[in-house]
Coordinates of C-alpha atoms in Angstrom, one line a residue:
Chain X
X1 CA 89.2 74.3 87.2
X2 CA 85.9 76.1 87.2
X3 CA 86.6 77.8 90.5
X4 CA 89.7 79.1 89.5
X5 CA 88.5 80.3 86.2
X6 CA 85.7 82.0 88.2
X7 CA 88.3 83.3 90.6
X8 CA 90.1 85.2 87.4
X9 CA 93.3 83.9 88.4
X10 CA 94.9 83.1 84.5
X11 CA 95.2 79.4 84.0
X12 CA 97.6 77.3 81.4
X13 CA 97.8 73.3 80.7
X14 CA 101.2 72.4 80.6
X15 CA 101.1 68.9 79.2
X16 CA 104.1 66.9 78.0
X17 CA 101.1 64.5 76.1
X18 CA 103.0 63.5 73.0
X19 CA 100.4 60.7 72.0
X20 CA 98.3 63.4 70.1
X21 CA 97.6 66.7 68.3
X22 CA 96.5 69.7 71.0
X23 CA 93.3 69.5 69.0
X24 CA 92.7 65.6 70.1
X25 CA 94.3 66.2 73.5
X26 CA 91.3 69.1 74.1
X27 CA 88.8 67.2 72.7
X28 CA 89.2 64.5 74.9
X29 CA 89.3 66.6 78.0
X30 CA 86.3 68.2 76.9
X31 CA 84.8 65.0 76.8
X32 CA 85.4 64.6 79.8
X33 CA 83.6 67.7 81.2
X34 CA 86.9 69.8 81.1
X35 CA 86.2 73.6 80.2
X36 CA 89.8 73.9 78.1
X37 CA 90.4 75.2 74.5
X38 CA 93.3 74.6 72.4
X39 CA 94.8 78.4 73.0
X40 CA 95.4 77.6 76.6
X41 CA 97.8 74.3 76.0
X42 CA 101.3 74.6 76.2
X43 CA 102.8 71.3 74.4
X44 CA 106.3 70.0 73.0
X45 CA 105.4 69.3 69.6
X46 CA 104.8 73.0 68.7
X47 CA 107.8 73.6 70.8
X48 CA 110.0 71.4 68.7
X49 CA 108.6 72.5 65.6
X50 CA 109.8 76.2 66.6
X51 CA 113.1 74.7 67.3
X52 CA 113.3 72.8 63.8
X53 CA 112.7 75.6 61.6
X54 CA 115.1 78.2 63.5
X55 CA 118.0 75.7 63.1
X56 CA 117.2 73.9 59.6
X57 CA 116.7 70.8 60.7
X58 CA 114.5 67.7 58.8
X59 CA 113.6 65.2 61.5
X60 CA 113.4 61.3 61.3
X61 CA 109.9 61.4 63.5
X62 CA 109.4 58.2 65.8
X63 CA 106.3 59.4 67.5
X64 CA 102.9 58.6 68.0
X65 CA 100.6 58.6 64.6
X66 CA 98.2 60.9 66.0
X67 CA 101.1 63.3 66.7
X68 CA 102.0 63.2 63.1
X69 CA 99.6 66.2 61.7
X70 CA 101.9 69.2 64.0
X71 CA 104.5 67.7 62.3
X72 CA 102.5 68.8 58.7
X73 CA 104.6 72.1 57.7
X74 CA 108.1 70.3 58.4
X75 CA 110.5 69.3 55.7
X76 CA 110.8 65.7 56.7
X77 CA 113.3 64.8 53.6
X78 CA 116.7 63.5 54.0
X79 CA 116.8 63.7 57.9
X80 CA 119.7 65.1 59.5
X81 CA 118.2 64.7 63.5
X82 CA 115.6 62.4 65.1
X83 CA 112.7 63.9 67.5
X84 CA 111.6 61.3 70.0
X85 CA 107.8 61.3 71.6
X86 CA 105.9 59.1 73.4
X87 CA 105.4 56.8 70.3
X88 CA 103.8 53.7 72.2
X89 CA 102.6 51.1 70.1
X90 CA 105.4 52.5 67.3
X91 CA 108.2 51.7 69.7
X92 CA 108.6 48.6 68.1
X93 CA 112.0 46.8 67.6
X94 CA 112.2 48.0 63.9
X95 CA 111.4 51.8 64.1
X96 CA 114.3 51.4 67.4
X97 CA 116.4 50.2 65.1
X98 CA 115.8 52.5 61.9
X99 CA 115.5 55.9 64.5
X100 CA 119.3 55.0 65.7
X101 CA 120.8 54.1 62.2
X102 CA 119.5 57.7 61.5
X103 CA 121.2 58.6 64.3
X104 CA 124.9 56.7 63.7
X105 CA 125.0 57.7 60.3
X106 CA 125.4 61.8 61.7
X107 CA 128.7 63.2 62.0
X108 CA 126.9 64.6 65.0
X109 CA 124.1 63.1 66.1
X110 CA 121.2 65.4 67.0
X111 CA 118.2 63.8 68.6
X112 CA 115.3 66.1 70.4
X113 CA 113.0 64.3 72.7
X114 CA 109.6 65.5 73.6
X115 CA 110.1 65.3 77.4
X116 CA 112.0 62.4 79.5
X117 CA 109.3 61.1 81.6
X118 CA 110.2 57.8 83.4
X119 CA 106.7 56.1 82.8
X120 CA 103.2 56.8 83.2
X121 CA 99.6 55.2 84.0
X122 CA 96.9 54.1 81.8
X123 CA 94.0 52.2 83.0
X124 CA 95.6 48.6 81.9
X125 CA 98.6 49.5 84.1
X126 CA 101.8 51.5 83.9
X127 CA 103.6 51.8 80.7
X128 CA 107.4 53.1 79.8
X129 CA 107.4 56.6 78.9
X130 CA 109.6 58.8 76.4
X131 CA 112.5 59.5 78.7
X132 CA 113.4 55.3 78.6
X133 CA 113.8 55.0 75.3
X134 CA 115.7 58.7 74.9
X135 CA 118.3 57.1 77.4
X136 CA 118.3 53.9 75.4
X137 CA 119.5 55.9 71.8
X138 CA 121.5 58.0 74.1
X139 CA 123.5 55.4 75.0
X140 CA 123.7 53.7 71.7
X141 CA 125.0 56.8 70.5
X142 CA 127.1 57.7 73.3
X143 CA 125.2 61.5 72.9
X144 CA 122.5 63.3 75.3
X145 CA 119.0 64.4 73.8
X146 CA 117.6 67.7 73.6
X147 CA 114.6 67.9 75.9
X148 CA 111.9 70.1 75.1
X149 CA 109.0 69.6 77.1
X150 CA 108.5 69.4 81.0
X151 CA 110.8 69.9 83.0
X152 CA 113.0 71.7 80.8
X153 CA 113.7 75.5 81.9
X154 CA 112.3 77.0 78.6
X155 CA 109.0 74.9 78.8
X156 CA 107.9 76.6 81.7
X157 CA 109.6 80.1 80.5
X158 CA 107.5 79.7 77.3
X159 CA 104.2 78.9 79.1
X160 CA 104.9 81.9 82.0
X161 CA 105.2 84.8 78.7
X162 CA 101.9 83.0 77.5
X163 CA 100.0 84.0 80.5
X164 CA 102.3 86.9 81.2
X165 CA 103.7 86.6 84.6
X166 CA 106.7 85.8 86.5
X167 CA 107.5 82.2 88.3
X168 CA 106.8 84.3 91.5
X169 CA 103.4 84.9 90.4
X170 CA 102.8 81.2 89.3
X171 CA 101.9 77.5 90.9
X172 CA 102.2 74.5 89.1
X173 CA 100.3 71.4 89.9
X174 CA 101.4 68.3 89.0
X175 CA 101.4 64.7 89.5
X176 CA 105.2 64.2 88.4
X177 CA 107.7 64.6 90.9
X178 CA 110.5 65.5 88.5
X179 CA 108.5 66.7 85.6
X180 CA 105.6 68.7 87.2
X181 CA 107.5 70.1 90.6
X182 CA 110.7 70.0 90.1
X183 CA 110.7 71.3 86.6
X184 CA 108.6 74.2 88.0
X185 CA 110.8 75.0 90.9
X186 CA 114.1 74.9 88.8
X187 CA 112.0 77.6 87.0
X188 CA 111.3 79.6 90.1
X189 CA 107.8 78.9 91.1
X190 CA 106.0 77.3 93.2
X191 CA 104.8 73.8 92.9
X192 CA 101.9 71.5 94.4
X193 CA 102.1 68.0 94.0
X194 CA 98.7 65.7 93.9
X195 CA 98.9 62.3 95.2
X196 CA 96.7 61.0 92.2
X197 CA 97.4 59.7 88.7
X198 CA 101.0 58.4 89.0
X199 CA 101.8 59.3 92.4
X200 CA 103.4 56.3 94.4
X201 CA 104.1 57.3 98.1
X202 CA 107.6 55.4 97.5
X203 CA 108.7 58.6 96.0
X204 CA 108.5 61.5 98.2
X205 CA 111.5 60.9 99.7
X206 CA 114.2 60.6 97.4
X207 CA 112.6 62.1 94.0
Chain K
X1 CA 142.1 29.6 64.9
X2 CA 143.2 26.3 63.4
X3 CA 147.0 27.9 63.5
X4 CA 146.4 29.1 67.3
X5 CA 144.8 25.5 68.3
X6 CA 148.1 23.8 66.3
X7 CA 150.4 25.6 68.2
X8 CA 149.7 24.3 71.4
X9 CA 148.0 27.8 72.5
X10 CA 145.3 27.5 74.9
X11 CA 142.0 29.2 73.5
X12 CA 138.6 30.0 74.8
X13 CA 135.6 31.7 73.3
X14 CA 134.3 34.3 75.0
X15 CA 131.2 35.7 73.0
X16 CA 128.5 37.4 74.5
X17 CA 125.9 36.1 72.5
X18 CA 122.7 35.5 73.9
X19 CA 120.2 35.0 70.7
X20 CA 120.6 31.6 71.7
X21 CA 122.0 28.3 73.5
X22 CA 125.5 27.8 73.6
X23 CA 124.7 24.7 71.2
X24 CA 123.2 26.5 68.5
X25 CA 125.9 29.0 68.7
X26 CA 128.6 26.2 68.3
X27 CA 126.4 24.6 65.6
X28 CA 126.4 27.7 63.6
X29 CA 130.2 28.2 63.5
X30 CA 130.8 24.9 63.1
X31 CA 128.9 25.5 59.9
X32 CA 130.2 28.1 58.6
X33 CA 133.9 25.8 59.3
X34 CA 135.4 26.7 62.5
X35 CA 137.0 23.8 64.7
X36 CA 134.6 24.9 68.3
X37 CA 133.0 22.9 70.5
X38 CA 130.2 24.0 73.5
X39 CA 133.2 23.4 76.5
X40 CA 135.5 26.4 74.9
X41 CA 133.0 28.7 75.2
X42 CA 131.8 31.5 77.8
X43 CA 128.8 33.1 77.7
X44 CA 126.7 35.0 79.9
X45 CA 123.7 32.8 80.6
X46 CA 125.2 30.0 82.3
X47 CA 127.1 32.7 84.4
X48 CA 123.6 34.6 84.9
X49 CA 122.2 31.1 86.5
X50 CA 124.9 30.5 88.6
X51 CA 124.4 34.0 90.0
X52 CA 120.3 33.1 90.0
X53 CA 121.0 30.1 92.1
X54 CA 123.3 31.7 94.4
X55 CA 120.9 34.3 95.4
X56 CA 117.4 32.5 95.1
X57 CA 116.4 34.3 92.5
X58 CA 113.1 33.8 90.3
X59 CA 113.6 35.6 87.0
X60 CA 111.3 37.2 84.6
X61 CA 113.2 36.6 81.4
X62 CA 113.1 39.2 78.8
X63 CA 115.4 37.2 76.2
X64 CA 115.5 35.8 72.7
X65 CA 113.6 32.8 72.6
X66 CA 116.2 30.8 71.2
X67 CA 118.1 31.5 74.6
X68 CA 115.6 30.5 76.9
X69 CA 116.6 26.6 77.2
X70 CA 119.6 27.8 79.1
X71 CA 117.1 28.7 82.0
X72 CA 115.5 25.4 82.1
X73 CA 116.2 24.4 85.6
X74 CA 116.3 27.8 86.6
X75 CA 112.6 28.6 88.8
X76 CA 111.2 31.4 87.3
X77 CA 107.6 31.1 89.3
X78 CA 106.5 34.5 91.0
X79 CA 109.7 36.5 89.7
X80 CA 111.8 38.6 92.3
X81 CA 114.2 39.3 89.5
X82 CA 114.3 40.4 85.9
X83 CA 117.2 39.5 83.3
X84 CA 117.3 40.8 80.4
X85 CA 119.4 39.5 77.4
X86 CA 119.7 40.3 73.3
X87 CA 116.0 39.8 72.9
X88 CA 116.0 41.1 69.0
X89 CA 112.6 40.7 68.2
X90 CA 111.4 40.0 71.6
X91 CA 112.5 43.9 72.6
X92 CA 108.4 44.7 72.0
X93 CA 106.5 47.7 73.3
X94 CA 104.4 45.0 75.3
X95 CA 107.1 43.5 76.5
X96 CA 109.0 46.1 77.6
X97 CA 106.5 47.3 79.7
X98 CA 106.1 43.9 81.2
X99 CA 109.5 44.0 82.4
X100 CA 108.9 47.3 83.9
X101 CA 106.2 46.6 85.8
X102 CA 107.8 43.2 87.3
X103 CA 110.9 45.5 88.4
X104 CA 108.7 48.6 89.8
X105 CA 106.5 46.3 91.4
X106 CA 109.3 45.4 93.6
X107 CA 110.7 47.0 96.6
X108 CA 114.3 46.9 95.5
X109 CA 114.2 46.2 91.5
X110 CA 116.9 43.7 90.7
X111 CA 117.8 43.4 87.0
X112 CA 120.5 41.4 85.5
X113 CA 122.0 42.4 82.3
X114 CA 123.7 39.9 80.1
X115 CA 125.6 42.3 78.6
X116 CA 125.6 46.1 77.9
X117 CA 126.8 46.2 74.3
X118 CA 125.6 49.2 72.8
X119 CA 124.9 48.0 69.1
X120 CA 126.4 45.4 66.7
X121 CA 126.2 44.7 63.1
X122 CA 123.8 42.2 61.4
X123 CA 123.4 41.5 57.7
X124 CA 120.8 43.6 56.9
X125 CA 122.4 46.3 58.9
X126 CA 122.9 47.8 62.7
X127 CA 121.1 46.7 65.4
X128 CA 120.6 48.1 68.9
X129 CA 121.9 45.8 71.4
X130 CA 120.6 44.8 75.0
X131 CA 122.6 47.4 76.7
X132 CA 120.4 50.0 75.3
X133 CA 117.1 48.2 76.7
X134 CA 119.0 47.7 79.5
X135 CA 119.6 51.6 80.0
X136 CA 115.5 52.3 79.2
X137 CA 114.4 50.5 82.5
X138 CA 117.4 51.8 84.5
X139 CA 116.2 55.1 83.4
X140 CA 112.3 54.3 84.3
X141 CA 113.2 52.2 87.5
X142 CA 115.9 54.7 88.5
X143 CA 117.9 51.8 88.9
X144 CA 121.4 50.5 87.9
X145 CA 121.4 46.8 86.1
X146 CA 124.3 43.8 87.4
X147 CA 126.4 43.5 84.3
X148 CA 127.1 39.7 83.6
X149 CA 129.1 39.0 80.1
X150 CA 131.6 41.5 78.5
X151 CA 133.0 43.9 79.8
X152 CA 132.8 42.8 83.4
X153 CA 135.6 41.7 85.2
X154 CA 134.0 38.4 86.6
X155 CA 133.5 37.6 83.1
X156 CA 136.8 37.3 81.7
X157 CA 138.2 35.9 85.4
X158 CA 136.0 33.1 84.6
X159 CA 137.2 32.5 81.1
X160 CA 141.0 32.2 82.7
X161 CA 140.2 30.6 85.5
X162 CA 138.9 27.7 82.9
X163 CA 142.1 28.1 80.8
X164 CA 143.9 28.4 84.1
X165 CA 146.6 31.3 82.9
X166 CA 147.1 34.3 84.3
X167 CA 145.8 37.5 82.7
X168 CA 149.4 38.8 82.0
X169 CA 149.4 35.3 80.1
X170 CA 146.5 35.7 78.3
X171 CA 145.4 38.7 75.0
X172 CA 141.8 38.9 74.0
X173 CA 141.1 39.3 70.5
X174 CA 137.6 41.4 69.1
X175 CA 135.9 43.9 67.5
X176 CA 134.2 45.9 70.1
X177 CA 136.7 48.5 71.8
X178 CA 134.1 48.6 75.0
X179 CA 133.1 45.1 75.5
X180 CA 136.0 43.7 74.3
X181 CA 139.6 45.4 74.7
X182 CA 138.1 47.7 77.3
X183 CA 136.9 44.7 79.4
X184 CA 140.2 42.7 79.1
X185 CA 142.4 45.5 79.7
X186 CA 139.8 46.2 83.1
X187 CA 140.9 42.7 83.9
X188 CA 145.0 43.0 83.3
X189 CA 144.9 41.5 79.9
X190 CA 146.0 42.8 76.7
X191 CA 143.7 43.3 73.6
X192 CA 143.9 43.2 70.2
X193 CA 141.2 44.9 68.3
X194 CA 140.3 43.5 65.0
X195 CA 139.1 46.0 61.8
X196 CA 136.3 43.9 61.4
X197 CA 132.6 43.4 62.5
X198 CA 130.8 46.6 64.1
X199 CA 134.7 48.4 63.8
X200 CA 134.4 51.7 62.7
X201 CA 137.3 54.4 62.6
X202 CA 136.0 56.7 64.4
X203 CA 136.1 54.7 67.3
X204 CA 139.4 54.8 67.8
X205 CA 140.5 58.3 69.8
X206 CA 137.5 58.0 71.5
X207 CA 136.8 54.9 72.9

């Protein structure tokens, strides 16, 4: 990171981290040594939010309690669509339940998931991600989600007019197959995958 | 049913209950005053450990833990396998991820589904059902679950085969339009679908 922001080259963190605030999510990379600031994070909670107030809508949140706070200037009252994050320990059976009884009771359902990541790794082992329980309301519901977040299109769009240049001009690096490359390359740029984090060698095949 | 069983009409439950052992679920309609005993019915864990026997086959279980006497002689020491049933309460964050692991960890995931019911009705309202949890580690495993119980075909051949009629002999009675009517048509029967239970009207032009 320090050689390319040496280099000049203009630089963007594309996270679909749903677990906390960008302000959390920056703190702990600088933490961890990372020169990063909260202007240069592109995320799907602010994306959402953009997405709530253009069409009116009062989400049902099931999503991490750190996430909560980006949620602060949305009318939450009388919820007429459900946004989905990577709400770990809050994926319990109840808030399952009470997220798709919000859902059942629409005329038209509406849920909005913060990315549809298969799974991820923390240090005490992998863990489900966002995407498996999306598809679990989805079918419940017999309705498909909203993504917002990697690897939707506009994700990458909105991240690409935040550093101003085209996908030609771009490379994403990633450890996520579908999320990280192939998002990127359905965008037009050019992608580099690392073989660390949650890479598993199974998968370069048939991503 | 006391009408059907005095008229000489062969009968057969076919639930796809798996909160617990055939027993209890005789017990408790017995209770509430119906004329049932444990050989009418057919339910998918006794299918599920014929098929676990057939195939030497270890499972994880990810059930309710009222159901998990009906695996007693079933070997479930270093699991090749998961099966996954109406766990309720048992359908934790922890244990999801348990489930995962065991079916990533393996080369080809097998996962046995009794059932893939998308939601169903309790007292203190709607419930997802274990086709949705099934669907979540599909999703994450990139995988696609065996289906024992309603609606597959085997199911209801079994349920005849112990009547010993023919489908064209035989009409299945229920609430769900999926599980039920949708699996007994699949199979050549014809169904009758009760206004009753997890019914809803909406349901009807598109099943």
């Amino acid at each position: 990171l320090n050689r390319i922001k040496a280099s000049g080259l203009k630089l963007r963190f594309c996270t679909n981290e749903t677990q906390a605030t960008r302000e959390n999510f920056v703190k702990k990379l600088q933490g961890l040594g990372f020169d990063i600031s909260v202007d240069e994070v592109t995320a799907p909670a602010p994306a959402a939010c953009h997405i709530l107030k253009e069409r009116g809508l009062r989400p049902h949140l099931l999503v991490h309690e750190d996430l909560v706070p980006e949620f602060a200037e949305i009318d939450k009252a009388n919820p007429n669509c459900v946004v989905i994050g990577d709400a770990a320990e809050n994926f319990t059976y109840a808030n399952l339940n009470e997220a798709f009884r919000v859902l059942i009771g629409m005329e038209k359902p509406v849920l909005i998931s913060l990315g549809r990541g298969r799974y991820y790794k923390e240090t005490d082992g992998l863990k489900l991600d966002v995407g498996a329980y999306m598809k679990a309301l989805e079918y419940a519901c017999d309705i498909q989600a909203e993504v917002v977040g990697k690897p939707a299109k506009m994700f990458f769009k909105s991240a690409l007019a935040e550093m101003g240049v085209t996908p030609q001009e771009a490379i994403m690096i990633g450890d996520d197959i579908v999320n990280d490359v192939g998002g990127a390359q359905q965008c037009g740029m050019r992608a580099v995958q690392v073989r660390t984090g949650k890479y598993r060698s199974v998968h370069i095949l048939h991503p």
